[in-house]
Amino acid sequence: MQSKKISVLNEFLEKLLEANTSQDAERLINDYDETFSSDERPDVRRLWKSIRELGERLIKLRSEHNASQTDTDSDNEEFAESGRLLENNLFDYHFQPIVSAKDGEIYSYEALMRPRSAMRISPLQILKYAEMTGKLSEVEYRTLSNVLGIVDKDKAKFFGRRVFINSIPGAELDHSKYHEVGELLRRHADTAVIEITEHSELDEDAIDALKESLDSVGVKMAIDDYGTGYSNITNLLNYMPDFVKIDRSLLSGIQNSPRKRHFVREIVDFCRDNDIMALAEGIETTEEMREVILLGVDLIQGYYTARPSAEIIESIPYEIRQEIIHYSQERQDGRYKQIYTAEQSERLQLDKL
């Protein structure tokens, strides 16, 4: 009888090693569990318990290995696809309106990269690939030359408005590409706005060189994602840009956060005092839009006002424009009446009152 049980256990182990999937292994354990967990002898039950736990650990290890292998294969495919897209310049661009916080009229558009691929490759994955392979300058060249090329081909379709173009400071172009992009920037200095999207801080010399380069062709500059990461007051003082885009993280649910309102109000006041336009980005609800208008931002960008699209639209929906006009009037009425309400822990400066 003893040898028969051992033979059955050996049979189980052989089948467990041959199981192709975790589901097969789990079914196998359940099938043999009926045989051994009810055995009269304690030593057999203890032995089965140890073997079953070993089988369960084996299932877990296989599952983790398969998941890891799948992730690795997926990463490799995305890596290769990113390289193909960049090498062949397979990028389209959608344009998201940026609107006035006073009347809802479109002030400008932001050009947003859309990789032309059957795989779901995001612009961030393209940047990750380029950074790993030392090809950030190629992304910089493709972005600037592609978007400026669209403007150059048919400038009229932008209705005389500006176009914000993402840039990577520190990604230096070779002489011929620098000359090509410089000529396009010079030709469309009244349209292009270079939007800084760096991942690390530039030193003062690099900042001065960037500003001098843009000033030489008369192109305006915007700082993106202000309030997070590298963006801080020191950088803002160094850059002194024409536009500051306040990050979505500071604006999400701002109507319910006195601390966010206080911080954003300080940013807006700094911008106004230094002749910088404050832009609230990532606005997704009418409540958020109302709050940033009351705080005094100049421009608004987000899904609530208009989503990015391949077609360049001339105006946002009438209803949204009316909301903006209404909230702008509310702000003007409040300023005229000198009305201010402090909520909860919101701090208040007497000189601002």
Coordinates of C-alpha atoms in Angstrom, one line a residue:
M1 CA 0.0 0.0 0.0
Q2 CA 2.9 2.3 1.0
S3 CA 4.6 1.7 -2.4
K4 CA 1.4 2.4 -4.2
K5 CA 1.0 5.8 -2.6
I6 CA 4.6 6.7 -3.4
S7 CA 4.0 5.6 -7.0
V8 CA 1.0 7.9 -7.2
L9 CA 3.0 10.8 -5.7
N10 CA 5.7 10.3 -8.4
E11 CA 3.0 10.2 -11.0
F12 CA 1.6 13.5 -9.7
L13 CA 5.1 15.2 -9.7
E14 CA 5.7 14.1 -13.3
K15 CA 2.4 15.5 -14.4
L16 CA 3.0 18.7 -12.5
L17 CA 6.3 19.3 -14.3
E18 CA 4.6 18.7 -17.6
A19 CA 1.7 21.0 -17.0
N20 CA 1.7 23.7 -19.7
T21 CA -0.4 26.4 -17.9
S22 CA -1.0 27.5 -14.3
Q23 CA -4.6 26.5 -14.8
D24 CA -3.6 22.9 -15.7
A25 CA -1.3 22.7 -12.6
E26 CA -4.1 24.0 -10.3
R27 CA -6.5 21.4 -11.6
L28 CA -3.9 18.7 -11.2
I29 CA -3.4 19.7 -7.5
N30 CA -7.1 19.7 -6.8
D31 CA -7.5 16.3 -8.4
Y32 CA -4.8 14.6 -6.3
D33 CA -5.8 16.5 -3.2
E34 CA -8.9 14.4 -2.9
T35 CA -6.7 11.3 -2.8
F36 CA -4.1 12.3 -0.2
S37 CA -5.7 15.0 2.1
S38 CA -8.2 12.4 3.4
D39 CA -5.6 9.6 4.0
E40 CA -5.8 7.9 7.4
R41 CA -2.0 8.2 8.0
P42 CA -0.8 11.5 9.4
D43 CA 2.7 11.1 7.8
V44 CA 1.1 10.7 4.3
R45 CA -1.1 13.8 4.8
R46 CA 2.0 15.8 6.0
L47 CA 4.0 14.6 3.0
W48 CA 1.1 15.6 0.7
K49 CA 0.8 19.0 2.3
S50 CA 4.5 19.7 1.7
I51 CA 4.3 18.5 -2.0
R52 CA 1.1 20.5 -2.6
E53 CA 2.8 23.7 -1.2
L54 CA 5.7 23.0 -3.5
G55 CA 3.4 22.7 -6.4
E56 CA 1.7 26.0 -5.6
R57 CA 5.0 27.8 -5.3
L58 CA 6.0 26.3 -8.7
I59 CA 2.7 27.7 -10.2
K60 CA 3.5 31.2 -8.8
L61 CA 7.0 31.2 -10.1
R62 CA 5.9 30.1 -13.5
S63 CA 3.2 32.8 -13.6
E64 CA 5.7 35.5 -12.6
H65 CA 8.2 34.3 -15.1
N66 CA 5.7 34.3 -17.9
A67 CA 4.5 37.8 -16.9
S68 CA 8.1 39.0 -16.9
Q69 CA 8.8 37.4 -20.2
T70 CA 5.6 39.0 -21.7
D71 CA 6.6 42.4 -20.4
T72 CA 10.1 42.0 -21.8
D73 CA 8.8 40.9 -25.2
S74 CA 6.4 43.8 -25.2
D75 CA 9.1 46.3 -24.2
N76 CA 11.4 45.0 -27.0
E77 CA 8.6 45.3 -29.6
E78 CA 7.8 48.9 -28.5
F79 CA 11.5 49.7 -28.5
A80 CA 12.0 48.4 -32.0
E81 CA 8.8 50.2 -33.2
S82 CA 9.9 53.5 -31.6
G83 CA 13.1 53.2 -33.5
R84 CA 11.3 52.6 -36.8
L85 CA 8.9 55.5 -36.3
L86 CA 11.7 57.9 -35.5
E87 CA 14.0 56.7 -38.4
N88 CA 11.2 57.0 -40.9
N89 CA 9.6 60.2 -39.5
L90 CA 6.2 58.5 -39.1
F91 CA 4.5 61.2 -37.0
D92 CA 1.2 63.1 -37.4
Y93 CA 0.2 66.1 -35.3
H94 CA -3.1 67.1 -33.6
F95 CA -3.7 70.6 -32.5
Q96 CA -5.4 71.6 -29.2
P97 CA -6.8 75.1 -28.9
I98 CA -5.7 77.4 -26.2
V99 CA -8.4 80.0 -25.4
S100 CA -8.7 83.4 -23.9
A101 CA -10.0 83.4 -20.3
K102 CA -11.9 86.6 -21.1
D103 CA -14.0 85.7 -24.0
G104 CA -13.2 82.1 -25.0
E105 CA -11.7 83.1 -28.4
I106 CA -8.9 80.8 -29.6
Y107 CA -5.6 82.5 -28.9
S108 CA -3.3 79.7 -30.1
Y109 CA -2.9 75.9 -30.6
E110 CA -0.5 73.3 -29.2
A111 CA 0.9 70.8 -31.6
L112 CA 0.8 67.3 -30.1
M113 CA 2.7 64.3 -31.6
R114 CA 0.7 61.3 -32.7
P115 CA 2.9 58.3 -33.8
R116 CA 1.7 56.6 -37.0
S117 CA 1.6 53.0 -35.8
A118 CA -0.7 50.0 -35.3
M119 CA 0.9 49.7 -31.9
R120 CA -0.2 52.0 -29.1
I121 CA 3.1 53.9 -28.9
S122 CA 2.9 57.2 -27.0
P123 CA 5.1 60.3 -27.4
L124 CA 6.5 59.5 -23.9
Q125 CA 7.7 56.1 -25.2
I126 CA 9.3 57.8 -28.2
L127 CA 11.2 60.1 -25.8
K128 CA 12.2 57.1 -23.6
Y129 CA 13.6 55.3 -26.6
A130 CA 15.4 58.4 -27.8
E131 CA 16.9 59.1 -24.4
M132 CA 18.1 55.5 -24.1
T133 CA 19.7 55.5 -27.6
G134 CA 21.1 59.0 -27.5
K135 CA 18.6 60.3 -30.2
L136 CA 16.9 63.1 -28.3
S137 CA 18.3 65.5 -30.9
E138 CA 16.5 63.5 -33.6
V139 CA 13.2 63.9 -31.8
E140 CA 13.9 67.6 -31.4
Y141 CA 14.6 68.0 -35.1
R142 CA 11.6 65.9 -36.2
T143 CA 9.2 67.8 -34.0
L144 CA 10.4 71.3 -34.9
S145 CA 10.8 70.7 -38.6
N146 CA 7.5 68.7 -38.9
V147 CA 5.3 71.3 -37.1
L148 CA 7.0 74.3 -38.7
G149 CA 6.7 72.5 -42.0
I150 CA 3.0 72.3 -41.5
V151 CA 2.8 76.0 -40.7
D152 CA 5.1 76.8 -43.7
K153 CA 2.9 74.8 -46.1
D154 CA -0.4 76.4 -45.2
K155 CA -0.1 79.1 -42.5
A156 CA -3.5 80.5 -43.3
K157 CA -5.3 77.5 -41.8
F158 CA -4.1 78.6 -38.3
F159 CA -6.2 81.8 -38.7
G160 CA -3.3 84.1 -37.8
R161 CA -2.8 82.4 -34.3
R162 CA 0.2 81.1 -32.6
V163 CA 1.4 77.5 -32.4
F164 CA 3.1 76.1 -29.3
I165 CA 5.8 73.5 -30.2
N166 CA 7.4 71.2 -27.6
S167 CA 11.1 71.4 -27.4
I168 CA 13.9 69.6 -25.5
P169 CA 16.6 72.0 -24.4
G170 CA 20.1 70.5 -24.5
A171 CA 19.2 68.3 -27.5
E172 CA 21.6 70.0 -29.8
L173 CA 21.1 69.8 -33.6
D174 CA 23.9 69.5 -36.1
H175 CA 24.9 72.5 -38.2
S176 CA 22.7 71.8 -41.2
K177 CA 19.6 70.9 -39.2
Y178 CA 20.1 73.9 -36.9
H179 CA 20.3 76.1 -39.9
E180 CA 17.1 74.5 -41.4
V181 CA 15.1 74.9 -38.3
G182 CA 16.5 78.4 -37.6
E183 CA 15.3 79.5 -41.0
L184 CA 11.8 78.2 -40.4
L185 CA 11.6 79.8 -37.0
R186 CA 12.8 83.1 -38.4
R187 CA 10.2 82.9 -41.2
H188 CA 7.4 82.1 -38.7
A189 CA 8.5 84.0 -35.6
D190 CA 5.1 85.6 -35.4
T191 CA 3.5 82.2 -35.1
A192 CA 5.8 79.8 -33.3
V193 CA 6.1 79.5 -29.5
I194 CA 8.8 77.2 -28.2
E195 CA 7.5 75.2 -25.2
I196 CA 10.2 74.0 -22.9
T197 CA 9.7 70.4 -21.8
E198 CA 13.0 69.6 -20.2
H199 CA 13.5 66.6 -17.8
S200 CA 16.4 68.2 -15.9
E201 CA 17.4 71.7 -15.0
L202 CA 19.7 73.7 -17.3
D203 CA 22.5 75.6 -15.9
E204 CA 22.5 79.4 -16.2
D205 CA 24.9 79.4 -19.2
A206 CA 22.6 76.9 -21.1
I207 CA 19.5 79.0 -20.2
D208 CA 21.2 82.2 -21.5
A209 CA 22.2 80.4 -24.7
L210 CA 18.6 79.2 -25.2
K211 CA 17.1 82.7 -24.6
E212 CA 19.7 84.3 -26.9
S213 CA 18.9 81.7 -29.6
L214 CA 15.2 82.4 -29.5
D215 CA 15.6 86.2 -29.2
S216 CA 17.8 86.2 -32.2
V217 CA 14.9 85.0 -34.4
G218 CA 12.2 86.8 -32.4
V219 CA 10.4 83.6 -31.2
K220 CA 8.5 83.6 -27.9
M221 CA 9.0 81.0 -25.2
A222 CA 6.7 79.1 -22.8
I223 CA 7.5 77.0 -19.7
D224 CA 5.5 73.8 -19.4
D225 CA 4.3 71.9 -16.3
Y226 CA 5.0 74.8 -14.0
G227 CA 4.6 73.8 -10.3
T228 CA 6.1 70.3 -10.6
G229 CA 9.4 68.7 -11.2
Y230 CA 12.2 71.0 -12.4
S231 CA 9.9 74.0 -12.6
N232 CA 10.5 76.3 -9.6
I233 CA 10.7 80.0 -8.9
T234 CA 14.4 80.0 -9.5
N235 CA 14.1 78.6 -13.0
L236 CA 11.2 81.0 -13.7
L237 CA 13.3 83.9 -12.7
N238 CA 16.1 82.6 -14.9
Y239 CA 14.0 81.9 -17.9
M240 CA 11.5 84.9 -17.6
P241 CA 9.4 83.3 -20.4
D242 CA 6.5 84.9 -22.3
F243 CA 4.1 82.2 -21.1
V244 CA 3.8 80.0 -18.0
K245 CA 1.7 76.8 -18.3
I246 CA 0.4 75.9 -14.8
D247 CA 0.5 72.1 -14.4
R248 CA -2.7 70.1 -14.3
S249 CA -1.7 68.6 -10.9
L250 CA -2.3 72.1 -9.3
L251 CA -5.6 72.6 -11.1
S252 CA -7.4 69.3 -10.7
G253 CA -10.2 69.9 -8.2
I254 CA -8.9 73.4 -7.4
Q255 CA -12.4 74.6 -6.5
N256 CA -12.2 72.3 -3.5
S257 CA -8.7 73.1 -2.4
P258 CA -7.8 76.4 -0.6
R259 CA -4.1 75.5 -0.7
K260 CA -4.1 74.9 -4.5
R261 CA -6.0 78.2 -4.9
H262 CA -3.4 80.0 -2.8
F263 CA -0.5 78.6 -4.7
V264 CA -2.0 79.3 -8.1
R265 CA -3.0 82.8 -7.1
E266 CA 0.7 83.5 -6.2
I267 CA 1.8 82.2 -9.6
V268 CA -0.8 84.3 -11.4
D269 CA 0.2 87.4 -9.5
F270 CA 3.9 86.8 -10.2
C271 CA 3.1 86.4 -13.9
R272 CA 1.0 89.6 -14.0
D273 CA 3.7 91.6 -12.2
N274 CA 6.3 90.5 -14.7
D275 CA 4.3 90.7 -18.0
I276 CA 4.0 86.9 -18.4
M277 CA 0.8 85.3 -19.6
A278 CA -0.5 82.6 -17.2
L279 CA -2.0 79.5 -18.9
A280 CA -4.1 76.9 -17.0
E281 CA -3.6 73.6 -18.7
G282 CA -5.5 70.3 -18.3
I283 CA -8.9 71.9 -17.4
E284 CA -11.5 69.2 -17.5
T285 CA -14.6 70.6 -15.7
T286 CA -16.6 73.8 -15.7
E287 CA -15.9 74.2 -11.9
E288 CA -12.1 74.1 -12.5
M289 CA -12.5 76.6 -15.4
R290 CA -14.5 79.0 -13.3
E291 CA -12.0 78.9 -10.5
V292 CA -8.9 79.6 -12.6
I293 CA -10.8 82.5 -14.4
L294 CA -11.7 83.9 -11.0
L295 CA -8.0 83.6 -10.0
G296 CA -7.0 85.7 -13.0
V297 CA -5.3 83.3 -15.5
D298 CA -5.0 84.7 -19.1
L299 CA -5.4 81.5 -21.1
I300 CA -7.0 78.1 -20.7
Q301 CA -6.3 74.7 -22.3
G302 CA -7.9 71.4 -21.6
Y303 CA -10.5 68.8 -22.7
Y304 CA -13.3 70.8 -21.3
T305 CA -12.7 73.7 -23.8
A306 CA -11.5 71.6 -26.7
R307 CA -9.8 68.3 -27.4
P308 CA -6.8 67.9 -29.7
S309 CA -7.8 67.1 -33.3
A310 CA -6.2 66.7 -36.7
E311 CA -8.5 69.4 -38.0
I312 CA -7.6 72.9 -36.9
I313 CA -10.8 74.4 -35.6
E314 CA -11.6 78.1 -35.8
S315 CA -13.6 78.4 -32.6
I316 CA -14.7 76.3 -29.6
P317 CA -18.4 75.6 -28.9
Y318 CA -20.6 78.6 -28.4
E319 CA -21.9 77.3 -25.0
I320 CA -18.4 77.0 -23.6
R321 CA -17.5 80.5 -24.8
Q322 CA -20.6 81.9 -23.0
E323 CA -19.5 80.1 -19.8
I324 CA -16.1 81.8 -20.0
I325 CA -17.6 85.2 -20.6
H326 CA -20.0 84.7 -17.7
Y327 CA -17.1 83.7 -15.3
S328 CA -15.0 86.5 -16.6
Q329 CA -17.8 89.0 -15.8
E330 CA -18.1 87.4 -12.4
R331 CA -14.4 88.1 -11.8
Q332 CA -14.8 91.7 -12.9
D333 CA -17.8 92.2 -10.7
G334 CA -16.0 90.8 -7.7
R335 CA -13.0 93.0 -8.3
Y336 CA -15.2 96.1 -8.7
K337 CA -17.0 95.3 -5.4
Q338 CA -13.8 94.2 -3.6
I339 CA -15.4 91.0 -2.5
Y340 CA -13.2 88.2 -1.2
T341 CA -14.0 85.1 0.8
A342 CA -11.3 83.1 2.6
E343 CA -12.2 79.5 3.2
Q344 CA -10.9 77.1 5.9
S345 CA -7.1 77.4 6.1
E346 CA -6.7 79.7 3.1
R347 CA -4.1 82.3 3.8
L348 CA -4.8 85.9 2.9
Q349 CA -2.3 88.8 2.3
L350 CA -3.6 92.2 3.4
D351 CA -1.8 94.0 0.6
K352 CA -3.6 91.8 -1.9
L353 CA -6.9 92.7 -0.3

